[in-house]
């Protein structure tokens, strides 16, 4: 029996800033995972990844990352993606600091 | 120290201009990422987990105060106000923007610094004993040879596309502070019949297949250094495997073919190559050596030092741990700890860099060093200046008296920054250092090196730690393996794994149990952790780490 497909988000790094970014349902990019498109169909995931990669003049290294639905939008399922979402854990800086200063 | 000549300056300016144009073409879409990536890597630019990372070489760990101020400037102007000193005598900036990097490289170039060959499958920054030119136990200063290697290897056409990266380390002392046996090539300056030459060690390395290097040549005359190195590299370039990147290091080549075969092929290549060297390299070496003359050491009494040592216990504790013996009796080598308890090992703020630069200028003949242990060194300091230096360090969070102790931890960036990491390293180091500071035990424990890597590539040198910690991903959870008995010195050894790994919240208590065994078993405070381990073996530590397993066996 084929394994059930794990939902995905498309993530990459911003070309100029290097920041972690996520692909949205309207083909734009966000720095907030909660606003990313959660893709629940395997074939759709591959097609959406191709769409995202078309924007390679703005982004670097797009890939599909496992995610799950949360109350406020997609959430990471693995600690690596959680660190990418929040920023380094050794100091309060990076994305955490930027968001706190908004 | 070496100062760029007109050729060097022009070369670097041209190289930076090329890269600036490449960045512009990537931004305007003329270059794809596949085309751009090898170009940025040739200039030390990585894309890591959260941002770009720029890795800057500090050749053989030596820099002057102006260069340290430039490093501070980069941190402040184009990054988040700090830089990270690494185990390869480099500094990394974790948050540069792509468009700013050409400006950063230009600023470095103006200070006589660069990021060339700090990445890619080429000869990387040649590292050296951080006490070079100052240590009491040194035969001769190895840095002129390191500079010669740098000039020879920079943009060397045959060695720009090796099977994998290639690391060379050099020491001028019998006491190895450069970990030469864990490098692709390790060079130790030795003397034979009154002549200076090198013992050549090859095939060392850590990573997924850790190996201690083997002696290729007991004595290589100094004049033959470059043709012999070229021969070693040529054989590696021809014989080294390219079918599997994990087997593409010289350690595998030497291991699979045997040291005798490697030696025979190197000697054969050497016979062919040696004649192509017409002595220009020796002229160049002679010129380089003029830049490494010892400063005019001042003389004078050490009364102020003696008084502070006798009367100030805080100063005395710092002096006991952070000073090393200088070749001139009234001087000392100062190691500045950039590992205050709970801080990220190797991180220094721009302000701290400037403080250290000022101290270097005022008290250390305008010279500083970066150690592979992620600390900063003032190599030549008159002892009477030590109380003033200590006071300044104290005022700037740089006076932690922990060199060589349990909180002087080497830690790679791990998953907090590195795209290759499988677990975090830095928070583990922070928590161990904080815990043993709370316990007020570290001075009682004495010399003990903990080294932590966040993945199998072993940038944290965990294999050669007394207590090594390797972070891995086990079914989506951080897990930490422990090794004991590693040694990074002239008696180098690869540590032995204790057994199953520990969860993130179990690793600090596990280290505590290891230390408790040592404290209970040691034959007096003079017996170091490593000596105790070598005497009693692994079993008592295993019993403390895995009590449940012991019960089952019983």
XYZ file of C-alpha atoms in Angstrom:
656
model
C 0.000 0.000 0.000
C 1.352 3.405 -0.942
C 2.325 5.595 1.959
C -0.023 8.444 2.735
C 1.182 11.773 1.427
C 2.434 14.128 4.103
C 1.257 17.709 3.545
C 3.902 20.109 2.323
C 4.793 23.751 2.069
C 7.240 25.159 -0.466
C 10.142 26.952 1.129
C 13.281 28.651 -0.185
C 15.671 31.470 0.649
C 15.275 35.016 -0.622
C 17.940 35.771 -3.224
C 18.952 39.168 -1.881
C 18.423 38.783 1.845
C 18.939 35.056 2.269
C 15.885 34.950 4.565
C 13.728 31.842 4.830
C 10.602 32.345 2.726
C 7.468 30.363 1.883
C 5.310 30.136 -1.233
C 1.737 31.336 -0.885
C -1.448 30.252 -2.657
C -1.345 33.423 -4.784
C 2.168 32.688 -6.119
C 3.918 35.225 -3.940
C 6.423 34.715 -1.112
C 6.061 35.333 2.603
C 8.432 35.186 5.560
C 5.620 33.847 7.753
C 5.073 30.104 7.577
C 1.516 30.541 8.825
C 0.679 32.353 5.587
C 2.147 29.655 3.343
C 0.057 27.414 1.129
C -0.370 23.979 2.687
C -0.395 21.455 -0.143
C -2.195 18.238 0.607
C -2.067 16.533 -2.802
C 1.154 14.891 -4.013
C 0.782 15.708 -7.713
C -0.253 19.231 -6.887
C 2.879 19.615 -4.751
C 5.173 18.847 -7.679
C 3.336 21.270 -9.947
C 3.388 24.027 -7.343
C 7.115 23.476 -6.839
C 7.647 23.997 -10.569
C 5.628 27.205 -10.344
C 7.719 28.391 -7.426
C 11.006 27.578 -9.173
C 10.023 29.787 -12.086
C 10.745 32.705 -9.764
C 14.408 31.752 -9.407
C 15.464 35.315 -10.098
C 14.039 36.153 -6.645
C 14.664 32.969 -4.706
C 17.247 30.256 -4.086
C 16.827 26.547 -3.522
C 13.072 25.946 -3.390
C 12.012 22.594 -1.935
C 9.041 20.827 -0.432
C 9.045 20.661 3.348
C 6.773 18.569 5.535
C 4.175 20.580 7.415
C 0.870 20.148 9.184
C -2.231 22.216 9.576
C -2.335 24.272 12.751
C -4.931 26.602 14.185
C -3.268 29.612 12.542
C -1.946 28.010 9.385
C 0.822 25.570 8.484
C 3.246 24.461 11.187
C 6.555 22.561 10.884
C 6.717 18.868 11.710
C 10.489 18.624 12.035
C 12.833 20.585 14.282
C 14.970 21.711 11.332
C 12.032 23.496 9.756
C 11.056 24.843 13.143
C 14.514 26.472 13.497
C 14.243 27.793 9.947
C 10.903 29.298 10.900
C 12.029 30.919 14.153
C 15.737 31.652 13.728
C 18.745 30.578 15.820
C 18.108 29.429 19.374
C 21.396 30.583 20.911
C 20.551 34.282 20.952
C 17.292 36.124 20.608
C 17.986 37.426 17.157
C 17.288 36.867 13.512
C 13.650 36.446 12.659
C 12.553 36.333 16.315
C 14.100 39.696 17.020
C 12.757 41.222 13.816
C 9.224 40.091 14.623
C 9.455 41.332 18.208
C 10.387 44.788 16.931
C 7.445 45.081 14.554
C 53.577 39.945 9.764
C 53.069 39.745 6.034
C 52.077 42.950 4.261
C 50.527 42.879 0.813
C 52.690 44.185 -2.006
C 51.390 45.970 -5.099
C 50.829 42.681 -6.919
C 48.763 41.284 -4.052
C 46.664 44.447 -3.833
C 46.017 44.550 -7.570
C 45.184 40.844 -7.675
C 42.646 41.189 -4.898
C 41.059 44.339 -6.315
C 40.635 42.633 -9.688
C 39.232 39.490 -8.125
C 36.728 41.498 -6.083
C 35.665 43.452 -9.160
C 35.020 40.173 -10.970
C 32.858 38.971 -8.115
C 30.959 42.264 -7.939
C 30.037 41.818 -11.600
C 29.003 38.221 -10.967
C 26.705 39.303 -8.121
C 25.140 41.953 -10.342
C 24.525 39.374 -13.055
C 22.921 36.998 -10.559
C 20.635 39.755 -9.319
C 19.587 40.834 -12.795
C 18.955 37.232 -13.803
C 21.838 36.835 -16.281
C 23.293 34.068 -14.121
C 21.271 31.172 -12.744
C 21.901 29.929 -9.221
C 23.581 26.832 -10.674
C 26.007 29.090 -12.522
C 26.466 31.500 -9.646
C 26.901 29.039 -6.765
C 30.449 27.867 -7.628
C 31.462 31.487 -8.173
C 30.179 32.657 -4.819
C 31.729 29.659 -3.061
C 35.113 30.546 -4.574
C 34.729 33.838 -2.715
C 33.670 32.393 0.619
C 29.916 33.022 0.249
C 27.599 30.256 1.434
C 23.849 30.174 1.730
C 23.079 28.760 5.140
C 19.921 27.961 7.040
C 18.708 31.503 7.722
C 20.886 33.718 5.588
C 24.050 34.037 3.555
C 27.312 33.444 5.369
C 30.611 35.052 4.454
C 33.711 33.192 5.595
C 36.841 35.311 5.802
C 40.323 33.846 6.119
C 42.668 34.891 8.876
C 45.783 33.343 7.324
C 47.588 31.151 9.867
C 45.501 32.969 12.467
C 47.588 36.161 12.383
C 46.238 39.680 12.068
C 47.079 43.191 13.214
C 44.909 45.688 15.049
C 43.803 47.503 11.902
C 42.661 44.210 10.406
C 40.759 43.327 13.576
C 39.046 46.717 13.375
C 38.076 45.938 9.796
C 36.508 42.693 10.982
C 34.598 44.766 13.553
C 33.516 47.200 10.848
C 32.079 44.391 8.731
C 30.177 43.051 11.738
C 28.727 46.433 12.537
C 28.040 47.852 9.089
C 26.873 44.818 7.158
C 25.948 42.209 9.756
C 24.250 42.045 13.142
C 27.125 43.453 15.189
C 29.132 40.321 15.777
C 31.324 37.763 14.034
C 32.045 34.111 14.714
C 35.620 32.810 14.925
C 35.892 29.226 13.732
C 38.038 26.147 14.240
C 39.809 26.889 10.936
C 41.156 30.290 11.993
C 38.481 32.013 9.940
C 35.771 34.459 10.892
C 32.223 33.954 9.669
C 29.520 36.565 9.277
C 26.113 34.984 9.619
C 23.773 37.639 8.207
C 25.201 39.494 5.203
C 22.959 40.529 2.330
C 24.042 39.359 -1.090
C 24.192 42.863 -2.548
C 26.492 44.038 0.306
C 29.069 41.278 0.003
C 31.163 42.930 -2.755
C 31.506 46.000 -0.509
C 32.519 43.749 2.377
C 35.170 42.084 0.224
C 36.516 45.465 -0.894
C 36.774 46.609 2.722
C 38.629 43.406 3.564
C 40.938 43.836 0.588
C 41.881 47.332 1.685
C 42.919 45.851 5.037
C 44.932 43.037 3.453
C 42.309 40.360 4.062
C 40.213 38.183 1.774
C 37.756 35.304 1.557
C 39.388 33.397 -1.302
C 39.520 29.620 -0.933
C 37.604 29.638 2.315
C 35.188 27.347 0.511
C 35.166 24.976 -2.445
C 37.195 21.935 -3.395
C 40.550 23.597 -3.146
C 43.392 24.204 -0.704
C 41.808 26.018 2.226
C 43.276 28.538 4.637
C 46.544 27.036 5.906
C 46.329 27.005 9.674
C 49.161 27.273 12.181
C 50.012 27.108 15.843
C 48.324 30.183 17.341
C 51.395 30.720 19.549
C 53.723 30.763 16.520
C 56.658 33.116 16.872
C 56.021 33.498 20.583
C 55.992 30.075 22.242
C 58.866 29.076 24.504
C 58.825 25.541 23.090
C 59.108 26.558 19.449
C 61.934 25.537 17.132
C 61.149 28.191 14.565
C 58.231 30.372 13.500
C 56.173 28.307 11.009
C 54.203 31.257 9.602
C 56.588 32.251 6.787
C 56.113 28.738 5.409
C 52.358 29.060 5.800
C 52.471 32.349 3.899
C 54.575 30.722 1.184
C 51.964 27.960 0.929
C 49.202 30.558 0.752
C 50.868 32.408 -2.105
C 51.590 29.151 -3.933
C 48.124 27.695 -3.449
C 46.015 30.811 -4.097
C 44.399 30.352 -7.506
C 46.834 27.507 -8.282
C 45.314 26.272 -11.558
C 45.849 22.569 -10.894
C 44.257 22.637 -7.465
C 41.079 24.686 -7.964
C 38.901 21.665 -8.679
C 40.136 18.947 -6.369
C 37.944 16.003 -5.451
C 37.213 17.722 -2.135
C 38.510 20.474 0.083
C 42.121 20.149 1.223
C 43.438 21.341 4.567
C 47.042 21.978 5.567
C 48.242 22.792 9.094
C 51.723 23.678 10.299
C 53.456 23.847 13.653
C 56.939 24.947 14.637
C 56.792 23.186 18.011
C 56.915 19.602 19.153
C 53.847 20.339 21.256
C 51.163 20.302 18.603
C 48.679 23.164 18.974
C 47.617 23.013 15.318
C 46.090 19.507 15.295
C 48.380 18.582 12.411
C 47.511 14.884 12.585
C 43.865 15.594 11.769
C 44.630 17.470 8.549
C 45.024 16.325 4.962
C 48.634 17.397 5.278
C 50.280 18.235 8.581
C 53.697 19.853 8.718
C 55.920 19.980 11.762
C 59.117 22.001 11.664
C 61.974 19.731 12.787
C 65.738 19.926 12.838
C 68.140 17.346 11.464
C 71.915 17.722 11.504
C 71.481 21.398 12.308
C 69.200 22.001 9.364
C 65.570 23.014 9.487
C 63.015 20.958 7.608
C 59.633 19.323 8.038
C 58.093 16.132 9.209
C 55.253 15.558 6.731
C 52.090 13.834 7.899
C 49.314 12.934 5.456
C 45.893 11.391 5.501
C 44.506 12.759 8.721
C 40.997 14.075 8.969
C 37.801 13.920 10.982
C 34.317 13.821 9.469
C 32.454 10.595 8.866
C 35.660 8.536 8.648
C 38.013 9.973 11.262
C 41.680 9.093 10.821
C 44.974 10.101 12.365
C 47.538 11.098 9.757
C 50.565 8.972 8.963
C 54.151 10.089 8.493
C 55.001 10.413 4.819
C 58.460 11.919 5.303
C 60.385 12.082 8.567
C 62.498 14.920 7.232
C 61.906 17.158 4.243
C 64.492 19.914 3.676
C 62.806 23.318 3.847
C 63.852 24.171 0.287
C 61.778 21.246 -0.981
C 58.529 22.281 0.699
C 56.598 23.498 -2.336
C 57.708 20.842 -4.859
C 56.985 18.139 -2.281
C 53.561 19.568 -1.401
C 52.821 19.852 -5.102
C 53.751 16.189 -5.460
C 51.471 15.165 -2.594
C 48.593 17.141 -4.133
C 49.304 15.852 -7.630
C 49.126 12.239 -6.481
C 45.915 12.977 -4.591
C 44.444 14.738 -7.611
C 45.208 11.735 -9.817
C 44.593 8.880 -7.396
C 41.852 10.344 -5.220
C 38.370 8.997 -5.714
C 35.764 11.156 -7.387
C 32.994 8.581 -7.544
C 31.833 9.309 -4.009
C 32.306 12.662 -2.291
C 32.530 10.967 1.085
C 35.530 8.983 -0.107
C 37.217 11.843 -1.931
C 39.547 12.952 0.879
C 43.239 12.094 0.959
C 42.715 10.066 4.144
C 40.709 7.575 2.106
C 43.252 7.632 -0.742
C 46.084 6.888 1.678
C 44.073 4.300 3.548
C 42.921 2.430 0.436
C 46.285 2.485 -1.323
C 48.521 2.243 1.718
C 51.085 4.748 2.935
C 53.936 2.925 1.139
C 52.255 3.264 -2.248
C 51.368 6.869 -1.559
C 54.951 7.573 -0.508
C 56.405 5.895 -3.599
C 54.102 7.809 -5.935
C 54.806 11.078 -4.159
C 58.563 10.556 -4.342
C 58.283 9.703 -8.028
C 56.266 12.857 -8.710
C 58.703 14.820 -6.571
C 61.637 13.732 -8.708
C 59.818 15.053 -11.762
C 58.546 18.286 -10.223
C 61.546 19.324 -8.145
C 63.590 20.403 -11.176
C 60.861 22.799 -12.249
C 61.519 24.913 -9.171
C 64.362 27.258 -10.006
C 64.829 28.775 -6.581
C 62.359 31.621 -7.039
C 60.264 30.155 -4.255
C 63.246 30.330 -1.908
C 63.825 33.956 -2.822
C 60.183 34.572 -2.104
C 60.477 32.740 1.214
C 63.460 34.876 2.179
C 61.433 37.985 1.402
C 58.454 36.677 3.379
C 60.675 35.950 6.376
C 61.613 39.617 6.616
C 57.962 40.313 7.461
C 57.985 37.904 10.385
C 60.868 39.324 12.377
C 60.165 39.315 16.093
C 59.253 42.734 17.475
C 61.811 44.634 19.479
C 60.780 43.266 22.828
C 61.056 45.793 25.596
C 62.722 44.779 28.809
C 61.988 45.741 32.357
C 61.018 44.431 35.747
C 57.876 42.409 36.270
C 57.065 43.989 39.623
C 53.552 45.098 38.719
C 52.694 41.614 37.526
C 54.208 39.970 40.604
C 52.276 42.289 42.916
C 48.952 41.738 41.169
C 49.537 37.992 41.110
C 50.258 37.954 44.847
C 47.431 40.251 45.901
C 44.526 39.824 43.496
C 42.967 36.338 43.457
C 40.794 37.135 40.424
C 43.837 38.222 38.443
C 45.768 35.194 39.683
C 43.045 32.779 38.570
C 43.003 34.397 35.132
C 46.801 34.399 34.896
C 46.967 30.722 35.871
C 44.600 29.644 33.119
C 44.902 32.203 30.335
C 48.653 32.829 30.127
C 51.215 30.682 28.328
C 54.984 30.705 28.457
C 56.610 33.145 26.074
C 60.071 32.591 24.659
C 61.182 35.743 26.445
C 60.964 35.294 30.184
C 59.526 38.717 31.040
C 56.776 38.337 28.450
C 53.672 36.163 28.321
C 51.201 34.914 25.721
C 47.651 35.961 26.600
C 44.675 33.938 25.472
C 41.513 36.024 25.585
C 38.531 33.796 26.183
C 35.594 34.593 23.946
C 33.673 31.921 25.777
C 32.101 33.642 28.737
C 29.829 31.130 30.437
C 26.598 30.850 28.490
C 27.874 32.662 25.415
C 28.267 31.236 21.932
C 31.815 29.854 21.632
C 33.757 31.966 19.159
C 31.360 34.904 18.925
C 32.766 38.387 19.481
C 30.876 41.645 19.150
C 32.235 44.506 17.064
C 32.898 46.383 20.297
C 34.841 43.450 21.755
C 36.853 43.148 18.556
C 37.794 46.803 18.857
C 38.761 46.376 22.505
C 41.024 43.484 21.536
C 42.439 45.489 18.634
C 43.241 48.366 21.002
C 44.936 46.000 23.439
C 46.945 44.497 20.599
C 48.084 47.911 19.500
C 48.836 49.237 22.953
C 50.397 46.212 24.593
C 51.121 43.439 22.078
C 53.270 44.994 19.376
C 50.230 45.341 17.119
C 49.619 41.644 16.699
C 46.728 39.310 17.439
C 45.958 35.709 16.686
C 42.859 33.593 16.249
C 43.135 30.090 17.666
C 41.522 27.000 16.228
C 39.982 26.711 19.686
C 37.914 29.823 18.898
C 39.736 32.250 21.153
C 41.846 35.358 20.503
C 45.509 35.608 21.435
C 47.789 38.512 22.285
C 51.053 36.741 21.435
C 53.640 39.071 22.935
C 52.841 40.944 26.139
C 55.249 42.286 28.728
C 54.189 40.862 32.066
C 53.961 44.280 33.705
C 51.138 45.155 31.289
C 49.047 42.162 32.278
C 47.149 43.796 35.169
C 46.034 46.655 32.900
C 45.058 44.236 30.149
C 43.095 42.134 32.605
C 41.217 45.178 33.872
C 40.213 46.176 30.343
C 39.164 42.648 29.469
C 37.119 42.463 32.664
C 35.295 45.669 31.809
C 34.325 44.226 28.424
C 33.208 40.713 29.288
C 36.418 39.166 28.008
C 38.203 38.118 31.202
C 36.732 34.659 31.674
C 39.437 32.512 33.273
C 38.625 29.253 31.542
C 41.244 28.455 28.900
C 41.690 24.687 28.693
C 38.888 24.114 31.183
C 35.520 22.442 30.784
C 33.751 25.616 29.603
C 36.409 26.366 26.952
C 34.304 24.363 24.530
C 34.788 24.146 20.792
C 31.384 24.103 19.115
C 30.518 24.264 15.452
C 27.594 26.522 14.440
C 25.287 23.500 14.303
C 21.659 23.762 13.347
C 21.386 27.276 14.676
C 23.138 28.425 11.496
C 24.519 25.639 9.325
C 22.597 24.124 6.438
C 24.438 20.816 6.825
C 23.810 20.364 10.540
C 21.549 17.659 11.864
C 21.293 18.986 15.426
C 22.277 22.010 17.466
C 25.740 22.449 19.008
C 25.866 25.935 20.460
C 23.037 25.648 23.014
C 24.583 22.415 24.288
C 27.883 24.230 24.800
C 26.099 27.142 26.447
C 24.288 24.854 28.874
C 27.358 22.783 29.791
C 29.395 25.936 30.443
C 26.605 27.476 32.507
C 26.064 24.292 34.513
C 29.705 23.842 35.503
C 29.976 27.531 36.316
C 27.025 27.085 38.693
C 28.733 24.072 40.228
C 31.961 26.105 40.664
C 33.869 22.981 39.735
C 35.750 23.802 36.586
C 39.012 24.904 38.178
C 38.964 21.772 40.352
C 38.316 19.609 37.304
C 41.316 21.110 35.532
C 42.334 20.507 31.935
C 39.399 19.009 30.056
C 38.381 19.659 26.485
C 34.804 19.259 25.317
C 34.168 19.611 21.596
C 30.759 19.519 19.966
C 29.720 18.974 16.365
C 26.200 19.329 15.021
C 26.728 16.793 12.269
C 28.979 14.051 11.072
C 31.259 16.478 9.221
C 32.876 17.170 12.597
C 33.685 20.881 12.249
C 33.619 20.923 16.059
C 36.486 18.370 16.147
C 34.502 16.132 18.509
C 36.559 13.050 17.554
C 39.691 14.542 19.117
C 38.010 15.840 22.283
C 38.513 14.401 25.720
C 34.721 14.413 25.795
C 33.307 14.610 22.290
C 29.664 15.261 21.513
C 28.070 14.620 18.128
C 24.556 15.877 17.457
C 22.428 13.775 15.124
C 18.837 13.529 13.945
C 17.255 10.341 15.249
C 13.741 9.942 13.876
C 13.127 13.663 13.856
C 14.565 14.309 17.312
C 17.963 15.745 18.303
C 20.194 13.023 19.722
C 23.756 13.317 21.000
C 26.463 10.653 20.882
C 29.401 10.864 23.267
C 32.997 9.858 22.606
C 35.749 9.732 25.217
C 39.511 9.764 25.055
C 40.107 11.805 21.928
C 43.260 13.883 21.796
C 44.129 16.763 19.454
C 47.803 17.103 20.368
C 51.030 15.385 19.332
C 49.671 12.223 20.974
C 46.555 12.487 18.792
C 43.826 9.889 19.166
C 40.275 9.381 17.996
C 37.789 9.087 20.828
C 35.738 5.981 21.479
C 31.957 6.051 21.447
C 30.399 5.351 24.813
C 27.198 3.762 23.491
C 23.705 4.945 22.578
C 23.142 8.672 22.293
C 21.279 11.007 24.616
C 18.298 13.283 24.095
C 18.856 17.039 24.134
C 17.723 17.390 27.751
C 19.855 14.427 28.844
C 23.198 15.524 27.458
C 24.260 17.964 30.191
C 23.464 15.481 33.003
C 25.380 12.830 31.027
C 28.462 15.059 30.898
C 28.074 15.674 34.611
C 28.111 11.923 35.278
C 31.267 11.517 33.207
C 32.962 14.265 35.190
C 31.814 12.722 38.476
C 33.489 9.446 37.507
C 36.690 11.271 36.696
C 36.672 13.229 39.950
C 36.071 10.047 41.951
C 38.672 7.985 40.124
C 41.549 10.385 39.528
C 44.772 9.890 41.432
C 45.014 13.437 42.684
C 44.315 16.771 41.074
C 47.418 16.474 38.915
C 46.017 13.569 36.931
C 44.070 15.006 34.026
C 40.820 13.653 32.667
C 42.605 12.174 29.665
C 45.222 10.481 31.866
C 42.526 9.030 34.082
C 40.572 7.790 31.077
C 43.672 6.135 29.650
C 44.366 4.469 32.985
C 40.882 3.208 33.884
C 39.364 2.780 30.421
C 35.811 3.168 29.238
C 33.925 0.830 31.566
C 33.489 3.053 34.663
C 32.173 5.831 32.442
C 29.802 3.457 30.672
C 28.511 2.214 34.001
C 27.690 5.765 35.020
C 26.128 6.660 31.674
C 24.051 3.509 31.176
C 23.116 2.161 34.622
C 20.094 0.306 33.220
C 22.257 -1.625 30.761
C 24.603 -2.573 33.570
C 21.694 -3.927 35.621
C 20.547 -6.096 32.713
C 24.045 -7.560 32.299
C 24.146 -8.313 36.026
